[in-house]
Structures are given as structure tokens and as C-alpha cells.
Amino acid sequence: LEQQNIDQLQLLLSSALPGQIADILEAMPPTERKQLWALIPESLGSETLTFLHDEVRNALIIDMPAEELIAAAELMEVNDLADMIEELPEPVRQSIEDNLSAEILEHLETSLSFDDGTAGRLMSPDVITVRSDVTLETVLRYLHIHEDLPDYTDGLMVINREGIYQGKLLLNKLLTHHEDTLVQELMSIQHQAIPSLTSEHEIALFFERSNFVSAAVVDENNHLLGRITMDDVIHILRSEADHALMSSAGLDEEADLFAPVIKSAKQRTIWLFINLITAFLAAWVIGMYAETVEKIVALAVLMPVVASMGGIAGSQTLTLTIRGLALNQISSGNTSWLARKEVLIGIINGLIWSAVVAGIAWLWFQDIGISLVIAAAIVINLIAAAAAGIAIPLTLHRLGIDPALSGAVILTTVTDVVGFMSFLGLATHYLL
Amino acid sequence: LEQQNIDQLQLLLSSALPGQIADILEAMPPTERKQLWALIPESLGSETLTFLHDEVRNALIIDMPAEELIAAAELMEVNDLADMIEELPEPVRQSIEDNLSAEILEHLETSLSFDDGTAGRLMSPDVITVRSDVTLETVLRYLHIHEDLPDYTDGLMVINREGIYQGKLLLNKLLTHHEDTLVQELMSIQHQAIPSLTSEHEIALFFERSNFVSAAVVDENNHLLGRITMDDVIHILRSEADHALMSSAGLDEEADLFAPVIKSAKQRTIWLFINLITAFLAAWVIGMYAETVEKIVALAVLMPVVASMGGIAGSQTLTLTIRGLALNQISSGNTSWLARKEVLIGIINGLIWSAVVAGIAWLWFQDIGISLVIAAAIVINLIAAAAAGIAIPLTLHRLGIDPALSGAVILTTVTDVVGFMSFLGLATHYLL
């Protein structure tokens, strides 16, 4: 790059939003990414870091000089800083912590005392608090001391002398009521606080059901600790969607689309290995009926049809069950109703499509025995697929394993094994 | 249900949030759902309706008496009303429209003049506007006339005499600056407005990159039409995630998990039909090599391994590409870099796993020819899978077809056909 181009690029970058710069960086191969990163003005750098996926961010900061990293850390939000600092080597981490102000360091330690994925880790400490026994006039005077309020402030948190959360004074109310009114007359006590150990998934559901822009986070004694804002919720939803999509293909949602080849190959290979076991299980089932297949070669031709129909039907039930679990729609009260319903759908669609497949098989091989056997195998496999599509995610969920990751592999194993076994087994029994 | 239980239930319902009631309703079989719906107080009913999926909502309102429906319509937000009214039979729609106030009717007609999925349809008309040449004192006096401000009001929209959008006066600024300040000195002109034809996907990206709680919607002449708020964005993200998850299994995200069996069976059957075509295409390929399979039955045993390894590797590339497209990370500038990278990963993992598979095949069948043929077929299929995993979504995207829906089926067709063809074709050529 020539100097003139670099100057133009820097001008362009300085007018972009940090989120946009992050998008551009993520859409670049690693080498170009590092070159561009070096050109980003320091003032934008720290916020840009918070928009990047873990893997991309870590690759960039590893090369930053310590003083630049410290400068960036000071500008970061505490929860982003906590996420980042955990990944850094101990000496770098120490030197950053030594350079932070006492106040930020205290917030950082609070944040790090909570597990990743909890309200305590997600919250930020930038809360403006007021007491309930003052008038709106006092509140307004107090706000005038501030140059600006933190982003996503839809209200002030009302606490008592002991720091116990009492409710929220919405800015809406503050702006539409008389100055003599007391805070306690106006504050919304139905604005519940979020306990610090609440999971991200529950936090997202909480915000979706309410009309809050921000909510207080409290400890077990109802002490106000910080607040969570709607942009955190958007981040949670995006991550959850990413996680569901990526893990269905055995991928890590933090993985970098533009990572070096060797790293990417390594990340993908485990999933291929797991699938290989499944594939050989299916092959082993076919191997048991090798003699039958040798005698009636039409079976080898048709067997993928039986397995794949089961796989498709099962994945539909599986997907609906996984979504139902994520939205808390499935409970012990309706599981048996659902299972019965899905099996019934399996029987109905099994009967319809087994008739079609039997017809095509007859036209192809002119053998009524093969047609009857494949029809029976498809009905059996679609029933098994429905049952597995409900049972697998429910069992994994109960065991605390994420069904979005491993559900599909286990399901395919079931539908492959049941499909090949029923088709070739029935053929061995009735057609030989 | 006894009268006493009904009373208790009604008491319980009246203290729940509409979003919570909607969740409970969605997690019920249709008959119980209608019984519960009849018990929900009218004051909560209309907002509950807006939280329900289309299909569930339509089934409930079809049985409501006209006057109740009209009452509910009056309490709804205009964009929700527009979505609902489009689905109603003409006479019911007419009777609702006849009973709406002139103001709401006008807003409704504006909303309906935009396509579903655009900013114009999504926006709500509840905007508080101010002029730029007044002082904060005037603004504060004006706000005091209001009982309350609309939810998600983080600022007032500044317009000129002609209704042209000028910028946003943030409540933060209003509360922290002196009453004598003019609006024009404080308003944020970098708070861009959203053009009315912007798609939901673009709106979500816009909010994610900014720190806005609400944004103005303008027509092509920059006239202020309404506003979009962050809860709309959360709704968009949830829908997009739902759509990606559900369509990967050929399901409609509006489909009801608790729909009647016949209806569900019908919704699922089309996908089974599409898959059937794919499956028979694979069967047809095997059929071409029936003689080979008859002579070497080990090929029938091992062929699912080749096809499924390709399917898994391809779905990983496909998923990454679909995500990259959704996040605007893939452009003409980096497509060839990505394709080269994915093919390289395919070669590396192909070499590793073909060696493993060849080893297992040798242990099983003690035939060096079969081992060599399956190794070659796996490498070929993994390269084809990588190329297809990039090319299919890019092509669909360019044609304006959603790759999340049809990408996986087409990919599996490619990996099945290439897998069976390379394995059985090489075997026919070298082993017979």
C-alpha cells in the first residue's frame, strides 16, 4: 500500500462506526486483517474489539504492544474487558490490571467473580441511582451535574440507604410529571430486577416479554449490582441463533470463516470423525445382510431411499422439539401428547409415501415382494424417526447436553440403522 | 372445569404479562388453547394476540365475536393490526375498518401500503416531534402535557415546518442541559433515519451497529413517517433465527407445534416429497452400477460411508457460507479466496479420513483394490462437497432464493450423486 492510499483509508475508517469496522475486519483473510488493524485509530480500536468474535479478537490483540492494549482496556466496557482478559497470558493480564484505576479494577473483579453467561458477568456498573424520598426537582438537579447519561438509560434505579433495589423511575415519568412529586409516588415497582445468577437465555426471554430498555441486576439480598441493557439482549439473541445454526453442522460459533486452512481443517475434522463412526455403524448393519444384498441387488439400489426418508422426517420432529425446548414450550404435562401426535404424523406420512415408493419400485423392478418390503420398512422407519425425534432431544436436555449439537448425529444413526435393518431384515425373512 | 377453578385461573391470568400468556397458549393443544383463551380478560387479550404466531392467532380470532375483535383491534399497535387484518375474511375486515377512528384508519392504510418485511410496514406512528428553533424549556413544557411517553422513547424527532426529518433530540441531552439551550444546538444529526423501503434484515443490522433505542422512518423525500424501536429488532432477530432453524428442516417458522395432526402431516409432506426425488436420484446412480454391486457386495456395504462423509463436510461449508452471506461478509472480493480455502480444507481432511477409511476397509474385506477405490472416492467427494458448499448458496443468493431453505437438499443431492458415482464408477473401472 502506498502512503497516499493509507491516508485515504485512515480518513475513511475514522468516519466509520466500530461495528462496521468489525464487520469489515471479519470479512478479511488474516494477513490483510492485521494490516488494516494497524491503521485503525486508537480511539475506535477498543470499541471495535468488543464487536469481534473471540477468535478474531484474540489473534489481533496478541500482537498489540502492551501500552496500546492497556489504553484499549481503559476504554472498554467492564464485561467486554472481563471476557477479553480471561483469554490473555498471565503477564499481560497482570500488567493491564496494574494500570487500571481502582474503581474499574473493583468492577472487573466483581464481573470476573461471576461465570460467563450469567447476569452478573453481563451487567455493566454504569447505573444512575436515586433515593425514593426525594422530589423530581432534586432528581432533575442531580442529572444536570452529568454531562450525558449512559446509553440505553430509560430510567433511574431507585435504591434505599442500604443499596437495596426498590424500583425504577422511568425517564418518561420524570419528564411528564410535576417537579414536586416524590420519586416513591412515581417509581415502577413492577419493574423487577434480574438475579445475578440468571442465565443469558432467561435474560433474553425476560426482556422479550417486557418493554424494558434496561433492567437492574441484584444479588441474593436484593442489593443493586449493575444493569443489563437491550443491546446485550440483541447480542444474546444473535449468539444463540449463531450457536443453533453452527452447532447443527458441528461448528463452533466463535470460529473464524477466514481462519488459516490448517486451523479450519482441524476444527472441522472432529465432526467428520464422529460422523465416521455413525457411517460405519450403518455399514456394519448392511454387512450383516451382505448375502441378501448379493442375491437381490435391487435392495442395494433402494436402501438409501428408506434411510433418507427416515432421516428427513426425524429431523423435522427433532427441530420442532429443540425449538420447543428453547422456548420453554415443552414440559412434562404435554410430552406424551406431543409424542403421540408426532408418531401419528409419522404413520400418516409413512403410509402415503410408502405407497408412492412401492409404486415406483414396482415400475422399476416388477417385483411385488420388494415393493411390499420397502413400504413396510418406510412406515417402520418413519415411526421410529418420530419417536427418536422427540426422545433424543428430551433425554439430552435432561442430561444437560445441548441437543442442537449432537441431536442430529444421534438421530441419523437411529434412522440409518432402523432403516437398513428393517428393509434388509424383512427382505431376508420374506424374499429369500 | 369447575367454577371455583375458573375463578382462580382468571385471577392468575390477570396478573400475568401478555407475552407470558402467549407462551402458555402456544404450549397447549388446540382444544385446551381455545378454552383458556375464552378466560383471558379483554384488557390483556389484544396485546396477547400480538405475541402469538400467525397460525395460532388466526385460529383464535376466527371464533371471536365481531364486537370483541373490534375492541381488540382498537387496542393493537398499527403494524400488528395491519399484519392481522390482511389475514381476515373481507366482511370481518370491513366491519373492523368501519369502526376504527379516522386517525387509526389513516395510519393503518399507510402501513398496508408497504410490503410486509419493510420499514414502512414495521414502523409505528407514535412519534413525538419537536422543532429545532425552540428551547429545551419549551420542549419540557410540551412534554408535561403528556400523561406518559410511548415505550422505547429515547429521544424526540426533530422536524422542520415541512415535516422533513432533521435529527433526534435525545432525552439524555434534554435532562442534562440548561433550559435555555436551543434544540438545534443539542440534536444529534448523525442519528440517521431509516428509508421506508429498507428490509427487516437491514434494519436489524442497522440497530446492532448503533446504540439507538428508536430510529425515525422517512420516505424518499426525507419526510418523517414513523419510528422503529428496539423491540421490533428483537422480534426480527427471533424470526430470522427461527426461520434459519426451521427452514433447514423444510418447516415453516409460523407453523404451530401443537397444530392438529392432519394439518401438521400436510405441512411436513412436501419436504418428504422433495427429498424423495433426491433419494431416487441417488438410487438411480446406484442402479447404473447394479452389476458391479452384484459382483462385489462389499461396495454395497461401504457406499453409505462415502456419501455421508461428503454430506457432512459439505454441510459445514454450506453453513459457514450461508452465515457469511447473512452477515454481509461475503463479497465478490473474497469469494475466490474462500473457495480456494474450503477446497484445500476438503483435500486435507479428505486425505486424512480416506486413509482411515481405507484402513478399516482393508481390515474388514482384506482387498487392497477396494481400499484404494474408497480412498480416492472420499477425496473426490470432499472436494466436490467444498465446491458445492460455496457455489450452491452463492448461486441461490444471486437468484434471490433463500439458501437456508433449499441449500441443504441440493447439497446432499450433489454429495450423494458424486459419492456413489465416484465410488462405484472407479470400482467398475478398476476392480472388475
JSON list of N, CA and C in Angstrom, two decimals, chain A residues 211-254:
[
{"chain": "A", "resi": 211, "resn": "ASN", "atom": "N", "xyz": [-41.26, -4.54, 28.39]},
{"chain": "A", "resi": 211, "resn": "ASN", "atom": "CA", "xyz": [-40.96, -3.42, 27.49]},
{"chain": "A", "resi": 211, "resn": "ASN", "atom": "C", "xyz": [-39.82, -2.58, 28.06]},
{"chain": "A", "resi": 212, "resn": "PHE", "atom": "N", "xyz": [-38.86, -3.27, 28.70]},
{"chain": "A", "resi": 212, "resn": "PHE", "atom": "CA", "xyz": [-37.74, -2.56, 29.32]},
{"chain": "A", "resi": 212, "resn": "PHE", "atom": "C", "xyz": [-36.62, -2.32, 28.30]},
{"chain": "A", "resi": 213, "resn": "VAL", "atom": "N", "xyz": [-35.91, -1.21, 28.49]},
{"chain": "A", "resi": 213, "resn": "VAL", "atom": "CA", "xyz": [-34.69, -0.98, 27.72]},
{"chain": "A", "resi": 213, "resn": "VAL", "atom": "C", "xyz": [-33.48, -1.36, 28.58]},
{"chain": "A", "resi": 214, "resn": "SER", "atom": "N", "xyz": [-33.66, -1.23, 29.89]},
{"chain": "A", "resi": 214, "resn": "SER", "atom": "CA", "xyz": [-32.62, -1.66, 30.82]},
{"chain": "A", "resi": 214, "resn": "SER", "atom": "C", "xyz": [-33.28, -2.27, 32.05]},
{"chain": "A", "resi": 215, "resn": "ALA", "atom": "N", "xyz": [-32.55, -3.15, 32.73]},
{"chain": "A", "resi": 215, "resn": "ALA", "atom": "CA", "xyz": [-33.10, -3.75, 33.95]},
{"chain": "A", "resi": 215, "resn": "ALA", "atom": "C", "xyz": [-31.98, -3.87, 34.98]},
{"chain": "A", "resi": 216, "resn": "ALA", "atom": "N", "xyz": [-32.36, -3.73, 36.25]},
{"chain": "A", "resi": 216, "resn": "ALA", "atom": "CA", "xyz": [-31.38, -3.81, 37.34]},
{"chain": "A", "resi": 216, "resn": "ALA", "atom": "C", "xyz": [-30.96, -5.26, 37.56]},
{"chain": "A", "resi": 217, "resn": "VAL", "atom": "N", "xyz": [-29.69, -5.46, 37.97]},
{"chain": "A", "resi": 217, "resn": "VAL", "atom": "CA", "xyz": [-29.22, -6.77, 38.38]},
{"chain": "A", "resi": 217, "resn": "VAL", "atom": "C", "xyz": [-28.95, -6.69, 39.89]},
{"chain": "A", "resi": 218, "resn": "VAL", "atom": "N", "xyz": [-29.45, -7.67, 40.64]},
{"chain": "A", "resi": 218, "resn": "VAL", "atom": "CA", "xyz": [-29.31, -7.66, 42.10]},
{"chain": "A", "resi": 218, "resn": "VAL", "atom": "C", "xyz": [-28.72, -8.97, 42.59]},
{"chain": "A", "resi": 219, "resn": "ASP", "atom": "N", "xyz": [-28.11, -8.92, 43.77]},
{"chain": "A", "resi": 219, "resn": "ASP", "atom": "CA", "xyz": [-27.61, -10.15, 44.38]},
{"chain": "A", "resi": 219, "resn": "ASP", "atom": "C", "xyz": [-28.73, -10.82, 45.19]},
{"chain": "A", "resi": 220, "resn": "GLU", "atom": "N", "xyz": [-28.38, -11.90, 45.91]},
{"chain": "A", "resi": 220, "resn": "GLU", "atom": "CA", "xyz": [-29.44, -12.66, 46.58]},
{"chain": "A", "resi": 220, "resn": "GLU", "atom": "C", "xyz": [-30.14, -11.86, 47.68]},
{"chain": "A", "resi": 221, "resn": "ASN", "atom": "N", "xyz": [-29.50, -10.77, 48.15]},
{"chain": "A", "resi": 221, "resn": "ASN", "atom": "CA", "xyz": [-30.13, -9.91, 49.15]},
{"chain": "A", "resi": 221, "resn": "ASN", "atom": "C", "xyz": [-30.81, -8.69, 48.55]},
{"chain": "A", "resi": 222, "resn": "ASN", "atom": "N", "xyz": [-30.99, -8.72, 47.23]},
{"chain": "A", "resi": 222, "resn": "ASN", "atom": "CA", "xyz": [-31.64, -7.62, 46.53]},
{"chain": "A", "resi": 222, "resn": "ASN", "atom": "C", "xyz": [-30.82, -6.33, 46.49]},
{"chain": "A", "resi": 223, "resn": "HIS", "atom": "N", "xyz": [-29.52, -6.43, 46.74]},
{"chain": "A", "resi": 223, "resn": "HIS", "atom": "CA", "xyz": [-28.60, -5.30, 46.57]},
{"chain": "A", "resi": 223, "resn": "HIS", "atom": "C", "xyz": [-28.39, -5.02, 45.09]},
{"chain": "A", "resi": 224, "resn": "LEU", "atom": "N", "xyz": [-28.47, -3.77, 44.70]},
{"chain": "A", "resi": 224, "resn": "LEU", "atom": "CA", "xyz": [-28.25, -3.40, 43.31]},
{"chain": "A", "resi": 224, "resn": "LEU", "atom": "C", "xyz": [-26.77, -3.58, 42.95]},
{"chain": "A", "resi": 225, "resn": "LEU", "atom": "N", "xyz": [-26.50, -4.35, 41.88]},
{"chain": "A", "resi": 225, "resn": "LEU", "atom": "CA", "xyz": [-25.11, -4.58, 41.46]},
{"chain": "A", "resi": 225, "resn": "LEU", "atom": "C", "xyz": [-24.76, -3.86, 40.16]},
{"chain": "A", "resi": 226, "resn": "GLY", "atom": "N", "xyz": [-25.75, -3.74, 39.27]},
{"chain": "A", "resi": 226, "resn": "GLY", "atom": "CA", "xyz": [-25.48, -3.14, 37.96]},
{"chain": "A", "resi": 226, "resn": "GLY", "atom": "C", "xyz": [-26.74, -3.21, 37.12]},
{"chain": "A", "resi": 227, "resn": "ARG", "atom": "N", "xyz": [-26.56, -3.09, 35.80]},
{"chain": "A", "resi": 227, "resn": "ARG", "atom": "CA", "xyz": [-27.74, -3.17, 34.94]},
{"chain": "A", "resi": 227, "resn": "ARG", "atom": "C", "xyz": [-27.41, -3.88, 33.65]},
{"chain": "A", "resi": 228, "resn": "ILE", "atom": "N", "xyz": [-28.44, -4.44, 33.05]},
{"chain": "A", "resi": 228, "resn": "ILE", "atom": "CA", "xyz": [-28.31, -5.09, 31.74]},
{"chain": "A", "resi": 228, "resn": "ILE", "atom": "C", "xyz": [-29.19, -4.30, 30.79]},
{"chain": "A", "resi": 229, "resn": "THR", "atom": "N", "xyz": [-28.69, -4.08, 29.57]},
{"chain": "A", "resi": 229, "resn": "THR", "atom": "CA", "xyz": [-29.43, -3.25, 28.62]},
{"chain": "A", "resi": 229, "resn": "THR", "atom": "C", "xyz": [-29.80, -4.06, 27.38]},
{"chain": "A", "resi": 230, "resn": "MET", "atom": "N", "xyz": [-30.70, -3.47, 26.60]},
{"chain": "A", "resi": 230, "resn": "MET", "atom": "CA", "xyz": [-31.29, -4.18, 25.47]},
{"chain": "A", "resi": 230, "resn": "MET", "atom": "C", "xyz": [-30.25, -4.56, 24.41]},
{"chain": "A", "resi": 231, "resn": "ASP", "atom": "N", "xyz": [-29.16, -3.81, 24.31]},
{"chain": "A", "resi": 231, "resn": "ASP", "atom": "CA", "xyz": [-28.15, -4.20, 23.32]},
{"chain": "A", "resi": 231, "resn": "ASP", "atom": "C", "xyz": [-27.48, -5.52, 23.72]},
{"chain": "A", "resi": 232, "resn": "ASP", "atom": "N", "xyz": [-27.40, -5.77, 25.05]},
{"chain": "A", "resi": 232, "resn": "ASP", "atom": "CA", "xyz": [-26.91, -7.07, 25.50]},
{"chain": "A", "resi": 232, "resn": "ASP", "atom": "C", "xyz": [-27.84, -8.18, 25.02]},
{"chain": "A", "resi": 233, "resn": "VAL", "atom": "N", "xyz": [-29.15, -7.90, 25.07]},
{"chain": "A", "resi": 233, "resn": "VAL", "atom": "CA", "xyz": [-30.14, -8.89, 24.66]},
{"chain": "A", "resi": 233, "resn": "VAL", "atom": "C", "xyz": [-30.00, -9.21, 23.18]},
{"chain": "A", "resi": 234, "resn": "ILE", "atom": "N", "xyz": [-29.79, -8.16, 22.38]},
{"chain": "A", "resi": 234, "resn": "ILE", "atom": "CA", "xyz": [-29.60, -8.38, 20.95]},
{"chain": "A", "resi": 234, "resn": "ILE", "atom": "C", "xyz": [-28.36, -9.24, 20.71]},
{"chain": "A", "resi": 235, "resn": "HIS", "atom": "N", "xyz": [-27.32, -8.98, 21.49]},
{"chain": "A", "resi": 235, "resn": "HIS", "atom": "CA", "xyz": [-26.10, -9.78, 21.38]},
{"chain": "A", "resi": 235, "resn": "HIS", "atom": "C", "xyz": [-26.37, -11.24, 21.76]},
{"chain": "A", "resi": 236, "resn": "ILE", "atom": "N", "xyz": [-27.16, -11.44, 22.81]},
{"chain": "A", "resi": 236, "resn": "ILE", "atom": "CA", "xyz": [-27.50, -12.81, 23.23]},
{"chain": "A", "resi": 236, "resn": "ILE", "atom": "C", "xyz": [-28.28, -13.53, 22.13]},
{"chain": "A", "resi": 237, "resn": "LEU", "atom": "N", "xyz": [-29.28, -12.84, 21.58]},
{"chain": "A", "resi": 237, "resn": "LEU", "atom": "CA", "xyz": [-30.11, -13.48, 20.55]},
{"chain": "A", "resi": 237, "resn": "LEU", "atom": "C", "xyz": [-29.28, -13.84, 19.34]},
{"chain": "A", "resi": 238, "resn": "ARG", "atom": "N", "xyz": [-28.39, -12.94, 18.93]},
{"chain": "A", "resi": 238, "resn": "ARG", "atom": "CA", "xyz": [-27.53, -13.21, 17.78]},
{"chain": "A", "resi": 238, "resn": "ARG", "atom": "C", "xyz": [-26.62, -14.41, 18.07]},
{"chain": "A", "resi": 239, "resn": "SER", "atom": "N", "xyz": [-26.07, -14.47, 19.28]},
{"chain": "A", "resi": 239, "resn": "SER", "atom": "CA", "xyz": [-25.20, -15.59, 19.63]},
{"chain": "A", "resi": 239, "resn": "SER", "atom": "C", "xyz": [-25.98, -16.90, 19.66]},
{"chain": "A", "resi": 240, "resn": "GLU", "atom": "N", "xyz": [-27.19, -16.87, 20.23]},
{"chain": "A", "resi": 240, "resn": "GLU", "atom": "CA", "xyz": [-27.98, -18.09, 20.30]},
{"chain": "A", "resi": 240, "resn": "GLU", "atom": "C", "xyz": [-28.32, -18.60, 18.91]},
{"chain": "A", "resi": 241, "resn": "ALA", "atom": "N", "xyz": [-28.68, -17.66, 18.02]},
{"chain": "A", "resi": 241, "resn": "ALA", "atom": "CA", "xyz": [-29.02, -18.06, 16.65]},
{"chain": "A", "resi": 241, "resn": "ALA", "atom": "C", "xyz": [-27.79, -18.64, 15.96]},
{"chain": "A", "resi": 242, "resn": "ASP", "atom": "N", "xyz": [-26.66, -17.97, 16.14]},
{"chain": "A", "resi": 242, "resn": "ASP", "atom": "CA", "xyz": [-25.39, -18.44, 15.60]},
{"chain": "A", "resi": 242, "resn": "ASP", "atom": "C", "xyz": [-25.06, -19.83, 16.12]},
{"chain": "A", "resi": 243, "resn": "HIS", "atom": "N", "xyz": [-25.23, -20.00, 17.42]},
{"chain": "A", "resi": 243, "resn": "HIS", "atom": "CA", "xyz": [-24.91, -21.26, 18.05]},
{"chain": "A", "resi": 243, "resn": "HIS", "atom": "C", "xyz": [-25.78, -22.38, 17.47]},
{"chain": "A", "resi": 244, "resn": "ALA", "atom": "N", "xyz": [-27.10, -22.11, 17.34]},
{"chain": "A", "resi": 244, "resn": "ALA", "atom": "CA", "xyz": [-28.01, -23.14, 16.83]},
{"chain": "A", "resi": 244, "resn": "ALA", "atom": "C", "xyz": [-27.63, -23.52, 15.40]},
{"chain": "A", "resi": 245, "resn": "LEU", "atom": "N", "xyz": [-27.36, -22.51, 14.60]},
{"chain": "A", "resi": 245, "resn": "LEU", "atom": "CA", "xyz": [-27.04, -22.76, 13.18]},
{"chain": "A", "resi": 245, "resn": "LEU", "atom": "C", "xyz": [-25.72, -23.51, 13.05]},
{"chain": "A", "resi": 246, "resn": "MET", "atom": "N", "xyz": [-24.69, -22.99, 13.72]},
{"chain": "A", "resi": 246, "resn": "MET", "atom": "CA", "xyz": [-23.36, -23.53, 13.56]},
{"chain": "A", "resi": 246, "resn": "MET", "atom": "C", "xyz": [-23.24, -24.92, 14.18]},
{"chain": "A", "resi": 247, "resn": "SER", "atom": "N", "xyz": [-23.84, -25.12, 15.35]},
{"chain": "A", "resi": 247, "resn": "SER", "atom": "CA", "xyz": [-23.64, -26.40, 16.01]},
{"chain": "A", "resi": 247, "resn": "SER", "atom": "C", "xyz": [-24.40, -27.50, 15.28]},
{"chain": "A", "resi": 248, "resn": "SER", "atom": "N", "xyz": [-25.43, -27.14, 14.49]},
{"chain": "A", "resi": 248, "resn": "SER", "atom": "CA", "xyz": [-26.11, -28.18, 13.72]},
{"chain": "A", "resi": 248, "resn": "SER", "atom": "C", "xyz": [-25.16, -28.77, 12.67]},
{"chain": "A", "resi": 249, "resn": "ALA", "atom": "N", "xyz": [-24.11, -28.04, 12.33]},
{"chain": "A", "resi": 249, "resn": "ALA", "atom": "CA", "xyz": [-23.11, -28.59, 11.40]},
{"chain": "A", "resi": 249, "resn": "ALA", "atom": "C", "xyz": [-21.81, -28.92, 12.15]},
{"chain": "A", "resi": 250, "resn": "GLY", "atom": "N", "xyz": [-21.90, -29.02, 13.46]},
{"chain": "A", "resi": 250, "resn": "GLY", "atom": "CA", "xyz": [-20.72, -29.39, 14.25]},
{"chain": "A", "resi": 250, "resn": "GLY", "atom": "C", "xyz": [-19.66, -28.31, 14.27]},
{"chain": "A", "resi": 251, "resn": "LEU", "atom": "N", "xyz": [-20.07, -27.04, 14.10]},
{"chain": "A", "resi": 251, "resn": "LEU", "atom": "CA", "xyz": [-19.11, -25.94, 14.08]},
{"chain": "A", "resi": 251, "resn": "LEU", "atom": "C", "xyz": [-19.22, -25.09, 15.34]},
{"chain": "A", "resi": 252, "resn": "ASP", "atom": "N", "xyz": [-18.11, -24.47, 15.72]},
{"chain": "A", "resi": 252, "resn": "ASP", "atom": "CA", "xyz": [-18.08, -23.56, 16.85]},
{"chain": "A", "resi": 252, "resn": "ASP", "atom": "C", "xyz": [-18.48, -22.18, 16.35]},
{"chain": "A", "resi": 253, "resn": "GLU", "atom": "N", "xyz": [-19.45, -21.52, 17.03]},
{"chain": "A", "resi": 253, "resn": "GLU", "atom": "CA", "xyz": [-19.92, -20.23, 16.51]},
{"chain": "A", "resi": 253, "resn": "GLU", "atom": "C", "xyz": [-18.87, -19.13, 16.64]},
{"chain": "A", "resi": 254, "resn": "GLU", "atom": "N", "xyz": [-17.84, -19.37, 17.44]},
{"chain": "A", "resi": 254, "resn": "GLU", "atom": "CA", "xyz": [-16.78, -18.37, 17.53]},
{"chain": "A", "resi": 254, "resn": "GLU", "atom": "C", "xyz": [-15.73, -18.58, 16.43]}
]
